[in-house]
PDB file of C-alpha atoms in Angstrom:
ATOM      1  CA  UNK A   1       2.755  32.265  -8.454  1.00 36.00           C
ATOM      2  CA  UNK A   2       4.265  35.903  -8.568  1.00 37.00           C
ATOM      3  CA  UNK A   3       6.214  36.869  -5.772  1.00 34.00           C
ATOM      4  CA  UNK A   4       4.796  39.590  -3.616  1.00 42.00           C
ATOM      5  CA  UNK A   5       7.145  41.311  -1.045  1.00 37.00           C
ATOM      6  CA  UNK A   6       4.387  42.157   1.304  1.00 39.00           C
ATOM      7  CA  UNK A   7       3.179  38.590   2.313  1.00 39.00           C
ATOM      8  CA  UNK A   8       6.394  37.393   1.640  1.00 37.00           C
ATOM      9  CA  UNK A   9       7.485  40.138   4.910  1.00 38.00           C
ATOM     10  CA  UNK A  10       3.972  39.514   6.663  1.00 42.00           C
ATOM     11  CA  UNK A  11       5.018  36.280   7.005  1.00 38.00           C
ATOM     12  CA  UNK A  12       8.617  36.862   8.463  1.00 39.00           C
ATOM     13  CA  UNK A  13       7.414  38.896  10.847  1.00 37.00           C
ATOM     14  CA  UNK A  14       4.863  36.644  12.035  1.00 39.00           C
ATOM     15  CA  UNK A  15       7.688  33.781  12.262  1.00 35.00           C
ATOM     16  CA  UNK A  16      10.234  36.038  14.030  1.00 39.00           C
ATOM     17  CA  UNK A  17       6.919  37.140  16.730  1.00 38.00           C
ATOM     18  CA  UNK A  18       6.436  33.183  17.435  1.00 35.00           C
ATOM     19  CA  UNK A  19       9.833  32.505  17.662  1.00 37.00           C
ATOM     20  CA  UNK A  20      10.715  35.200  20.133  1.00 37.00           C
ATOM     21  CA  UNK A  21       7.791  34.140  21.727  1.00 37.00           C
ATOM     22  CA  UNK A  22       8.696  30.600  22.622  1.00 36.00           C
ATOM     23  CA  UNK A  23      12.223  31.713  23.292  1.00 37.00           C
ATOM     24  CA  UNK A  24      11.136  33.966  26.119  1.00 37.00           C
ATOM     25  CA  UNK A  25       8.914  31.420  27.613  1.00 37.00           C
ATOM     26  CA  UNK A  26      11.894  28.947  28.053  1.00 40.00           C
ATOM     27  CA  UNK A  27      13.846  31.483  29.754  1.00 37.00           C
ATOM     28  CA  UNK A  28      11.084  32.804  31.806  1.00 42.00           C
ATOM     29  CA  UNK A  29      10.858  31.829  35.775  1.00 44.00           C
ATOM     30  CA  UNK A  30       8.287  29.392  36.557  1.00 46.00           C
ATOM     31  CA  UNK A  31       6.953  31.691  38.881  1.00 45.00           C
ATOM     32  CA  UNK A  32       6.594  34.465  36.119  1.00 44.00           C
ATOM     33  CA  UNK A  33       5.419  32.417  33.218  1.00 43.00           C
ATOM     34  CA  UNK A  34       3.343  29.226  34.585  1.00 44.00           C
ATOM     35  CA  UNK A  35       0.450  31.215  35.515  1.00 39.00           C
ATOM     36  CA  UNK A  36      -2.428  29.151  37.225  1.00 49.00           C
ATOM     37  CA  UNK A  37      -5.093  28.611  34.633  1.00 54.00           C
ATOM     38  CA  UNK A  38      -3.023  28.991  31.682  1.00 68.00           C
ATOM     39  CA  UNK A  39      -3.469  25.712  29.889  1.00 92.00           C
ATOM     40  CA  UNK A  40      -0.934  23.071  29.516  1.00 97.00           C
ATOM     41  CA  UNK A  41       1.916  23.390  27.630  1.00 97.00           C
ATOM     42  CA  UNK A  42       3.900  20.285  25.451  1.00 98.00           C
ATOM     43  CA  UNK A  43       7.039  18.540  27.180  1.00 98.00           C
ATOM     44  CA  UNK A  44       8.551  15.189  27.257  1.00 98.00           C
ATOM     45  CA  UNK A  45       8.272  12.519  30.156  1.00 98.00           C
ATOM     46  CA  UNK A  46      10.178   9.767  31.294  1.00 98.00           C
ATOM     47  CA  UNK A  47      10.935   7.835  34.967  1.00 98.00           C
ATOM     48  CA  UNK A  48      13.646   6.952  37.109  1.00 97.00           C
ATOM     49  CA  UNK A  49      14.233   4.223  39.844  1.00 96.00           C
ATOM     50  CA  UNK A  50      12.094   1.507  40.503  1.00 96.00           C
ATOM     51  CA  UNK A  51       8.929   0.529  38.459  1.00 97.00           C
ATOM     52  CA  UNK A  52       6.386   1.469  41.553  1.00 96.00           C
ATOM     53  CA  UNK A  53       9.327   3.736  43.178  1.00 97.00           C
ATOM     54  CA  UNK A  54       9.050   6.682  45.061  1.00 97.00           C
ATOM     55  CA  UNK A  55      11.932   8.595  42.813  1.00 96.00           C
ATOM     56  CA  UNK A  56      13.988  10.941  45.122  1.00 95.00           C
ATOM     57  CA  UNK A  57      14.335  14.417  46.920  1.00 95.00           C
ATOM     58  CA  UNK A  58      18.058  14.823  46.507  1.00 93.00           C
ATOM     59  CA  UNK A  59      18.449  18.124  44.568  1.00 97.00           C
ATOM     60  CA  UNK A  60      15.864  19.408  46.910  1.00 97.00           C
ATOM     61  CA  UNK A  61      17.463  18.053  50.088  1.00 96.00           C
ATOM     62  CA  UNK A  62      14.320  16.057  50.971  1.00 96.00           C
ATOM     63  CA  UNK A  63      15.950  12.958  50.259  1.00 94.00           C
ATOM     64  CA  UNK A  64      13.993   9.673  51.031  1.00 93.00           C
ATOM     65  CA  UNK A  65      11.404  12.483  52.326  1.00 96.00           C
ATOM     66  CA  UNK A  66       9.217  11.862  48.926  1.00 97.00           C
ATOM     67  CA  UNK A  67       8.310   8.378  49.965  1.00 97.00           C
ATOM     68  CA  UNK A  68       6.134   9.429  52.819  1.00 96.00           C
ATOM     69  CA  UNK A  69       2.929  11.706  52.629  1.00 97.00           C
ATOM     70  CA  UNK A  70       2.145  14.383  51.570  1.00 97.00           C
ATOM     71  CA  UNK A  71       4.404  13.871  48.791  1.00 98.00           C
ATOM     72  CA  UNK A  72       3.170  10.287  48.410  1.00 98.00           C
ATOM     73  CA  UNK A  73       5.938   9.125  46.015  1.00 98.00           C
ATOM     74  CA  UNK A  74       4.138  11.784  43.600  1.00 98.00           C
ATOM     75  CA  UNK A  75       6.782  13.738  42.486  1.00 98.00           C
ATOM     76  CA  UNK A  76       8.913  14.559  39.691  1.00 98.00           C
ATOM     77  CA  UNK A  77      12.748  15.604  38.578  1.00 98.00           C
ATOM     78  CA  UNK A  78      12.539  18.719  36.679  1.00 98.00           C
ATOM     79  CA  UNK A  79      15.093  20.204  33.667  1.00 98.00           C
ATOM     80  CA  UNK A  80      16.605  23.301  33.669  1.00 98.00           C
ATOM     81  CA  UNK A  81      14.059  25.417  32.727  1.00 98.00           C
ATOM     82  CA  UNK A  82      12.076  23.555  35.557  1.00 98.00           C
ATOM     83  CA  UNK A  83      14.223  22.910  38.664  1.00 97.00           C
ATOM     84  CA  UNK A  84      15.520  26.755  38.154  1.00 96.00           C
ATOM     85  CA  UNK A  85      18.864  25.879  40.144  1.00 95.00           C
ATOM     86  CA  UNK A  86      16.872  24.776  42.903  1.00 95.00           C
ATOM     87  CA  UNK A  87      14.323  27.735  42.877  1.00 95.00           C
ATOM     88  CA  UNK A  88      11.579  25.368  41.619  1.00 96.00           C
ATOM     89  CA  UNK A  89      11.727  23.084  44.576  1.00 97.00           C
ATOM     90  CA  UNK A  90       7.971  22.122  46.238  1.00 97.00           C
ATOM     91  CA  UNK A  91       6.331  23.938  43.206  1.00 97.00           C
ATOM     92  CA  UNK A  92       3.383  21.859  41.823  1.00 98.00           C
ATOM     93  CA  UNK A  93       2.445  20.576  38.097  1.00 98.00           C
ATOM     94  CA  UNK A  94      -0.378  18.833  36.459  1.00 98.00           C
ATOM     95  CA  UNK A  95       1.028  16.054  34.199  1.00 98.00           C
ATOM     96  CA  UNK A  96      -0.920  14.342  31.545  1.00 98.00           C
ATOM     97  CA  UNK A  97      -0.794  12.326  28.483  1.00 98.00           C
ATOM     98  CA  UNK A  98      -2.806  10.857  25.595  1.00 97.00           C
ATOM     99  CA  UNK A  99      -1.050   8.342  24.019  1.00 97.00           C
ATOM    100  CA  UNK A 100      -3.642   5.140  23.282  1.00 96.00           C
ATOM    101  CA  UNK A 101      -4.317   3.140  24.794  1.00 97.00           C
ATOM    102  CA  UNK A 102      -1.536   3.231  27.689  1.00 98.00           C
ATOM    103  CA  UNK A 103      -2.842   6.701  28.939  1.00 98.00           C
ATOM    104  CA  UNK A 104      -5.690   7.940  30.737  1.00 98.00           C
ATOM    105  CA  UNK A 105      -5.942  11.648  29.221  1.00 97.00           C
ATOM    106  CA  UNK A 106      -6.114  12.361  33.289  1.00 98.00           C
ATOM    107  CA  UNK A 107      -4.017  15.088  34.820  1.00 98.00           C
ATOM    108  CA  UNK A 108      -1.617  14.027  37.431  1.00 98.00           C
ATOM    109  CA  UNK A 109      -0.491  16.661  40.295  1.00 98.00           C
ATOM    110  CA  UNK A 110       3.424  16.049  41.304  1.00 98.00           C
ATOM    111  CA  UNK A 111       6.047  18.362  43.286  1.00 98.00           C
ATOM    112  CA  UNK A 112       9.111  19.347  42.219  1.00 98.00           C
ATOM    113  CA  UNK A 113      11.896  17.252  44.089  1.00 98.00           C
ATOM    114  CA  UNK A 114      14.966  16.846  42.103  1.00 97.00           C
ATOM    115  CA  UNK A 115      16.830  17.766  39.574  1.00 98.00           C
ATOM    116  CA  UNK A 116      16.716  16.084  36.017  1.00 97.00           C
ATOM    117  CA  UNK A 117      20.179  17.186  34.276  1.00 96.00           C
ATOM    118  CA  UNK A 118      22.499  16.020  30.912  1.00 97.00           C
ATOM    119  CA  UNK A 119      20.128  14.960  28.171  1.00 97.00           C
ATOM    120  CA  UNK A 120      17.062  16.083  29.880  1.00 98.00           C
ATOM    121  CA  UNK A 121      17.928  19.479  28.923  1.00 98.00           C
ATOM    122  CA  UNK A 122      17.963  18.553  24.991  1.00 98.00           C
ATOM    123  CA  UNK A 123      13.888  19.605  25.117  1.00 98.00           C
ATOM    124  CA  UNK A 124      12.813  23.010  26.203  1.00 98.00           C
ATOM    125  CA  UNK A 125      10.348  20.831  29.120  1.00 98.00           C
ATOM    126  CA  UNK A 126      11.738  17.481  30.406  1.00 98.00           C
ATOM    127  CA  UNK A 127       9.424  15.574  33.508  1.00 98.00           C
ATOM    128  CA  UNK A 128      11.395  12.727  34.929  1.00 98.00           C
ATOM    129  CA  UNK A 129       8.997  11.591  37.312  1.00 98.00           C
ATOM    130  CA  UNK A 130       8.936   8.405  39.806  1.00 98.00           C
ATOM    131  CA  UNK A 131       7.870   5.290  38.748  1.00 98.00           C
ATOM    132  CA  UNK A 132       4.581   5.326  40.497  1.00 98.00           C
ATOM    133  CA  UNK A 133       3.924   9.071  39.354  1.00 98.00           C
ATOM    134  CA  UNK A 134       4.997   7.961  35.584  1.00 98.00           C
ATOM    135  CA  UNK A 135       2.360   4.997  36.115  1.00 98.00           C
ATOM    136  CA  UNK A 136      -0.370   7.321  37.637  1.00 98.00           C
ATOM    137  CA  UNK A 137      -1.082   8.662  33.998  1.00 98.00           C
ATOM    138  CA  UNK A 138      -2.208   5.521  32.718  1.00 98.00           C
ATOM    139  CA  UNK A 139      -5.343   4.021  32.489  1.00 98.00           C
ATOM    140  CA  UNK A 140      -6.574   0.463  34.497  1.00 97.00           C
ATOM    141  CA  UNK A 141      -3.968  -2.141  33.883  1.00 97.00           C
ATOM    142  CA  UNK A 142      -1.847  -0.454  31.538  1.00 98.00           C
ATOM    143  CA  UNK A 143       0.621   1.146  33.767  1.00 98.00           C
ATOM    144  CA  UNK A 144       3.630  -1.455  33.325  1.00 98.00           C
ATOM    145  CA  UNK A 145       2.531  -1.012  29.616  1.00 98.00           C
ATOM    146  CA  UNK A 146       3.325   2.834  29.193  1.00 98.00           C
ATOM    147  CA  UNK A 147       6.404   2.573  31.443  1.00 98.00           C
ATOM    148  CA  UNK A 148       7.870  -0.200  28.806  1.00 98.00           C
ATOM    149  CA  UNK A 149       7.619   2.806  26.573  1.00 98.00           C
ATOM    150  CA  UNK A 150      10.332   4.833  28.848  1.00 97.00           C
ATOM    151  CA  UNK A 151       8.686   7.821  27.549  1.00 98.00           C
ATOM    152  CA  UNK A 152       6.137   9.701  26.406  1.00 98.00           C
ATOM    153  CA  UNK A 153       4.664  13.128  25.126  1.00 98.00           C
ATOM    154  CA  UNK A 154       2.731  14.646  28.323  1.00 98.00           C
ATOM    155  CA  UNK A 155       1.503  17.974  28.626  1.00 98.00           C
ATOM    156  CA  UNK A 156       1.773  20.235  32.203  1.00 98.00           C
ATOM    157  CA  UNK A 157       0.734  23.224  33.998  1.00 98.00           C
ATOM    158  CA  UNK A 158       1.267  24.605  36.709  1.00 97.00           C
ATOM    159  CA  UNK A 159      -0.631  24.962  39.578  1.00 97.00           C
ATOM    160  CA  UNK A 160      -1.281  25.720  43.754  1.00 97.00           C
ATOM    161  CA  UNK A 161       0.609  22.829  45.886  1.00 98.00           C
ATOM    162  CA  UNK A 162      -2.342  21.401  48.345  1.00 97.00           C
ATOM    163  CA  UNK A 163      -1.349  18.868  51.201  1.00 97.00           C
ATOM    164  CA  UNK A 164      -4.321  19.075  52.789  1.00 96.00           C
ATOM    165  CA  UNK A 165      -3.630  18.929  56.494  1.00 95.00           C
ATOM    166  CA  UNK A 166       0.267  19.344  56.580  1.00 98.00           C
ATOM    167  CA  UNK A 167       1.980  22.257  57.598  1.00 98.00           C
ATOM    168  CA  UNK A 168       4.778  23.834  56.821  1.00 98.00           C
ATOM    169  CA  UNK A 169       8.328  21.566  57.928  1.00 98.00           C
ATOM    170  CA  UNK A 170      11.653  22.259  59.240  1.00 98.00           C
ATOM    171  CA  UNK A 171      14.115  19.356  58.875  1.00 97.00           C
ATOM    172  CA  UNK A 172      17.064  20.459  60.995  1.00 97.00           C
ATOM    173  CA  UNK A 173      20.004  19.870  59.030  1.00 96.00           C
ATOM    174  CA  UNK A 174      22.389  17.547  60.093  1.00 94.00           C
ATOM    175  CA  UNK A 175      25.298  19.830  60.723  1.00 94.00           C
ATOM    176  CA  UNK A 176      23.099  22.623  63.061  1.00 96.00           C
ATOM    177  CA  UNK A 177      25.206  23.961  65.872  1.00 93.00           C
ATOM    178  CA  UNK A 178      25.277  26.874  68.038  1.00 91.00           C
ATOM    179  CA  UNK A 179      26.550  28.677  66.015  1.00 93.00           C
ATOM    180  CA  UNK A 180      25.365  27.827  62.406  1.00 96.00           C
ATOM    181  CA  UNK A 181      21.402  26.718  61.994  1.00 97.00           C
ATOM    182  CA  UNK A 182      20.819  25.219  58.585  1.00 98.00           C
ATOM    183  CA  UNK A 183      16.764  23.414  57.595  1.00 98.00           C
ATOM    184  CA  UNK A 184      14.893  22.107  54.777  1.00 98.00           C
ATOM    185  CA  UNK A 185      12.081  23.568  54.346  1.00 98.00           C
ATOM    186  CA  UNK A 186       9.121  21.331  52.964  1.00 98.00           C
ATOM    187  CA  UNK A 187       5.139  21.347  52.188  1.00 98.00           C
ATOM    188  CA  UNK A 188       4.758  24.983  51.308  1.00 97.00           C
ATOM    189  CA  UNK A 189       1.318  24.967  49.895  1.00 97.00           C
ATOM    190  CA  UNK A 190      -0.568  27.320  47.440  1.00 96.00           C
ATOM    191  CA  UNK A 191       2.967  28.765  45.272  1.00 94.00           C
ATOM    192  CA  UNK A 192       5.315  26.278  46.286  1.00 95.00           C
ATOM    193  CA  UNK A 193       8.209  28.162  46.371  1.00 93.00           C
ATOM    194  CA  UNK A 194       9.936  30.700  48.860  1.00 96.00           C
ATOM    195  CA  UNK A 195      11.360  33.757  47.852  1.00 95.00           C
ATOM    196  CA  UNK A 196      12.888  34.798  51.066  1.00 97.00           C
ATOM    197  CA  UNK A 197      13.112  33.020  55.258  1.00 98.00           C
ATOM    198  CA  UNK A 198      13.767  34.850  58.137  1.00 98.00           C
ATOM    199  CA  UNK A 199      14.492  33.491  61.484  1.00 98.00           C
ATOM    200  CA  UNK A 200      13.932  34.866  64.862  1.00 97.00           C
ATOM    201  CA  UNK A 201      15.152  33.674  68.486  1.00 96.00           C
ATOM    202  CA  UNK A 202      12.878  33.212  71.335  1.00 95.00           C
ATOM    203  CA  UNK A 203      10.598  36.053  72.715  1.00 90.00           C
ATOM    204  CA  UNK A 204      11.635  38.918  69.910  1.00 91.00           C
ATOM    205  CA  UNK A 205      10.369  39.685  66.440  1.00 86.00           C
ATOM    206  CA  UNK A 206      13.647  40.668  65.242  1.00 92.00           C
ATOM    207  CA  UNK A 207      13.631  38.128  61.909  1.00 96.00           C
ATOM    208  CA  UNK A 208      17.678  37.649  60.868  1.00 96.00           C
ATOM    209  CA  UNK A 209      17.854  36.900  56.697  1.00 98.00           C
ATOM    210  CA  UNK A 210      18.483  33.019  56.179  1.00 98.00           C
ATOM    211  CA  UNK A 211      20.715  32.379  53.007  1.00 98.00           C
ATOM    212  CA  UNK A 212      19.593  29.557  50.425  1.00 97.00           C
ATOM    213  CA  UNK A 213      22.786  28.083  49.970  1.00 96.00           C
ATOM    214  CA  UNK A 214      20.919  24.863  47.823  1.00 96.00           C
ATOM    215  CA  UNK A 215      17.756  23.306  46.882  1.00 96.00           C
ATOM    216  CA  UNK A 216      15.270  23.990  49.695  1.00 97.00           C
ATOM    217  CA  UNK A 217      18.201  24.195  52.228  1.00 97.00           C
ATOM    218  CA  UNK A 218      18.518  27.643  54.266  1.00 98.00           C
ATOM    219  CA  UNK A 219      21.413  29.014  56.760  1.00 98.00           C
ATOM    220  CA  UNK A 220      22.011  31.294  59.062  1.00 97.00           C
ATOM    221  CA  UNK A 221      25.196  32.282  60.601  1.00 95.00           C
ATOM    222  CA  UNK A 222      24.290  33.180  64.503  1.00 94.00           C
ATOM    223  CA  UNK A 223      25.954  32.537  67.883  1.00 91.00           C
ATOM    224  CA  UNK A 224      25.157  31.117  71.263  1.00 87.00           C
ATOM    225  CA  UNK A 225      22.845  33.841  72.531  1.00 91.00           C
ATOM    226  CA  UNK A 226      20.973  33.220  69.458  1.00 94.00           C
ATOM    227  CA  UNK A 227      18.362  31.032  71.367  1.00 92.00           C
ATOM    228  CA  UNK A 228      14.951  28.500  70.383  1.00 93.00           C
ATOM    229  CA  UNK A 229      12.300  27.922  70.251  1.00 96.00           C
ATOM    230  CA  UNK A 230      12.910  29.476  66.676  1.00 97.00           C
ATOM    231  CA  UNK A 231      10.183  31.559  64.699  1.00 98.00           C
ATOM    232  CA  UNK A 232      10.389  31.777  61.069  1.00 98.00           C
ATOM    233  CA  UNK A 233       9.146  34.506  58.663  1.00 98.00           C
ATOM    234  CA  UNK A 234       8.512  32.981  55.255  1.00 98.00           C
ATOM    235  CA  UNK A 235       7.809  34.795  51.897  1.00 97.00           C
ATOM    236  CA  UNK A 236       6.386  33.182  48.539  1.00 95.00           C
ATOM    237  CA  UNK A 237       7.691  34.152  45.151  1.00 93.00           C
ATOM    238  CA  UNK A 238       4.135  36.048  44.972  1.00 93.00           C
ATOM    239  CA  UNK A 239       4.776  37.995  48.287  1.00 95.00           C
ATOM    240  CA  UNK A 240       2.253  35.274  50.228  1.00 96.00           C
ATOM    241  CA  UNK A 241       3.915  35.631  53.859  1.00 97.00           C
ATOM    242  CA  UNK A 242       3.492  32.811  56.990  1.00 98.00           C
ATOM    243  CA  UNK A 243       4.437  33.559  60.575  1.00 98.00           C
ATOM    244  CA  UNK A 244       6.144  29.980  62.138  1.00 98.00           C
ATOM    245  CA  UNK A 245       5.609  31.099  65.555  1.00 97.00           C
ATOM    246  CA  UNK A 246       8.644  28.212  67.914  1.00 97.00           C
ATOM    247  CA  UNK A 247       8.058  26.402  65.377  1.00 98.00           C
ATOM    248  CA  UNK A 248      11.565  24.490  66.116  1.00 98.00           C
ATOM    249  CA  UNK A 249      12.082  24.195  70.020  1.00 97.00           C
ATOM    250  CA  UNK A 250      15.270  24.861  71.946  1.00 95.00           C
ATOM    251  CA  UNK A 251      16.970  21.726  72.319  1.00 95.00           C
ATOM    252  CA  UNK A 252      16.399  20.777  68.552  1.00 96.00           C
ATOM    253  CA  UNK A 253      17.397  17.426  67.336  1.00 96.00           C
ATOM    254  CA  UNK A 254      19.684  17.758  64.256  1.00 96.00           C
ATOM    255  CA  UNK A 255      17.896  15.559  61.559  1.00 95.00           C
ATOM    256  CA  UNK A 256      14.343  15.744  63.277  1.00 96.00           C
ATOM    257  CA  UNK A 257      11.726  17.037  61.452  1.00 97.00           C
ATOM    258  CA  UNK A 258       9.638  19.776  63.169  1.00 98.00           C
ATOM    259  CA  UNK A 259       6.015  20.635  61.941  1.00 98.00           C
ATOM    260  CA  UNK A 260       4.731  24.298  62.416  1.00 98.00           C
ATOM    261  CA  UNK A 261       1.228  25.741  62.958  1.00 97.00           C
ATOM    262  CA  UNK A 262       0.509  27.455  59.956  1.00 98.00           C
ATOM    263  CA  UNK A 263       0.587  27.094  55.738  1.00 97.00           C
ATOM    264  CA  UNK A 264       0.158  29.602  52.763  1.00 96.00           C
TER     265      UNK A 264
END
């Protein structure tokens, strides 16, 4: 065949355009790039912990958190270009996968809970879910099966949290003082995320900045006339903002968990 320059440079051009593509994607927030709707996307899967486990909320700061509902023990450790240095805490994926005859072809929906680091960052999209989310995909009986395999090509999107009922939470950390209030925030619906908190003291609207210093953890330096019941002022990566009107009363419990009023 004779050698023709201008297919031979069609065709790098075309490979350079894909490959720039896919490199852009990886780097890419998940708040930019996952856009609801935009079909699923090919990434490796594997689970931690116990066989029917509830996996963990550590990098998150939810802790044994993921075990009780909403969350359900549906939840998932998430690679770099997933967990985002903590940024991708709470946001929501469909998982599936079609391997016969362990897996149902059914979509999965899991949260975004820890942090999946070291090998997991060999592929461009690593899922290390729970044991019971890693056994959701498969079909009637053959759950044990596809977790024998250890792992598996799945496919994800993402897409809006829902926890039906549940409102937004504050878990007060357990170092909160008078002079340095620190929470988890959990069960943002719709993006997942949040881009920026704000905290007021009782009967003002003057919202202070909170810091996220890790995960879904957030500070703020105040002092004793800094007074509850606390409102909060909470922004979604997509500019979605909730008013937590007291949502965390007075004479706070370091460690409780306090449920507001409102969601996304």
């Amino acid at each position: 065949m004779a050698f023709n320059l201008k297919t031979f440079l069609s065709i790098f051009i075309s490979v350079c355009l894909v490959s720039s593509h896919f490199a852009n994607r990886c780097l890419c927030s998940s708040s930019t790039f996952f856009v609801n709707g935009g079909g699923f996307t090919p990434a490796l899967g594997t689970w931690y912990g116990d066989p029917n486990g509830a996996g963990s909320g550590g990098a998150c700061g939810w802790a044994d958190d993921v075990r009780l509902p909403p969350f359900s023990s549906m939840i998932a450790a998430g690679n770099a270009n997933i967990f985002l240095q903590g940024k991708g805490c709470g946001e929501c994926y469909q998982i599936k996968c079609s391997r016969e005859p362990y897996c149902s072809g059914n979509p999965i929906t899991v949260t975004i809970t820890d942090e999946c680091p070291g090998a997991c960052n060999d592929v461009p999209f690593h899922f290390d879910l729970s044991g019971a989310a890693f056994g959701a995909m498969a079909n009637p009986g053959q759950a044990d099966n596809l977790r024998n395999l250890g792992q598996v090509d799945i496919q994800f999107q993402r897409v809006p949290c829902n926890y039906g009922r549940t409102n937004i939470a504050f878990k007060i950390d357990a170092g909160s003082n008078p002079n340095w209030f620190a929470t988890r925030i959990e069960f943002a619906e719709g993006d997942g995320g949040l881009r920026s908190v704000e905290i007021a003291p009782a009967g003002t609207q003057e919202f202070v900045p909170m810091n996220n210093i890790w995960g879904a953890v957030w500070v703020a330096n105040i002092d004793s006339s800094f007074r509850g019941p606390y409102s909060f002022r909470l922004t979604s990566p997509i500019n979605a903002v909730a008013l937590a009107i007291n949502a965390v009363p007075m004479d706070y419990v370091p460690g409780q968990t306090y449920f507001s009023n409102v969601n996304f």
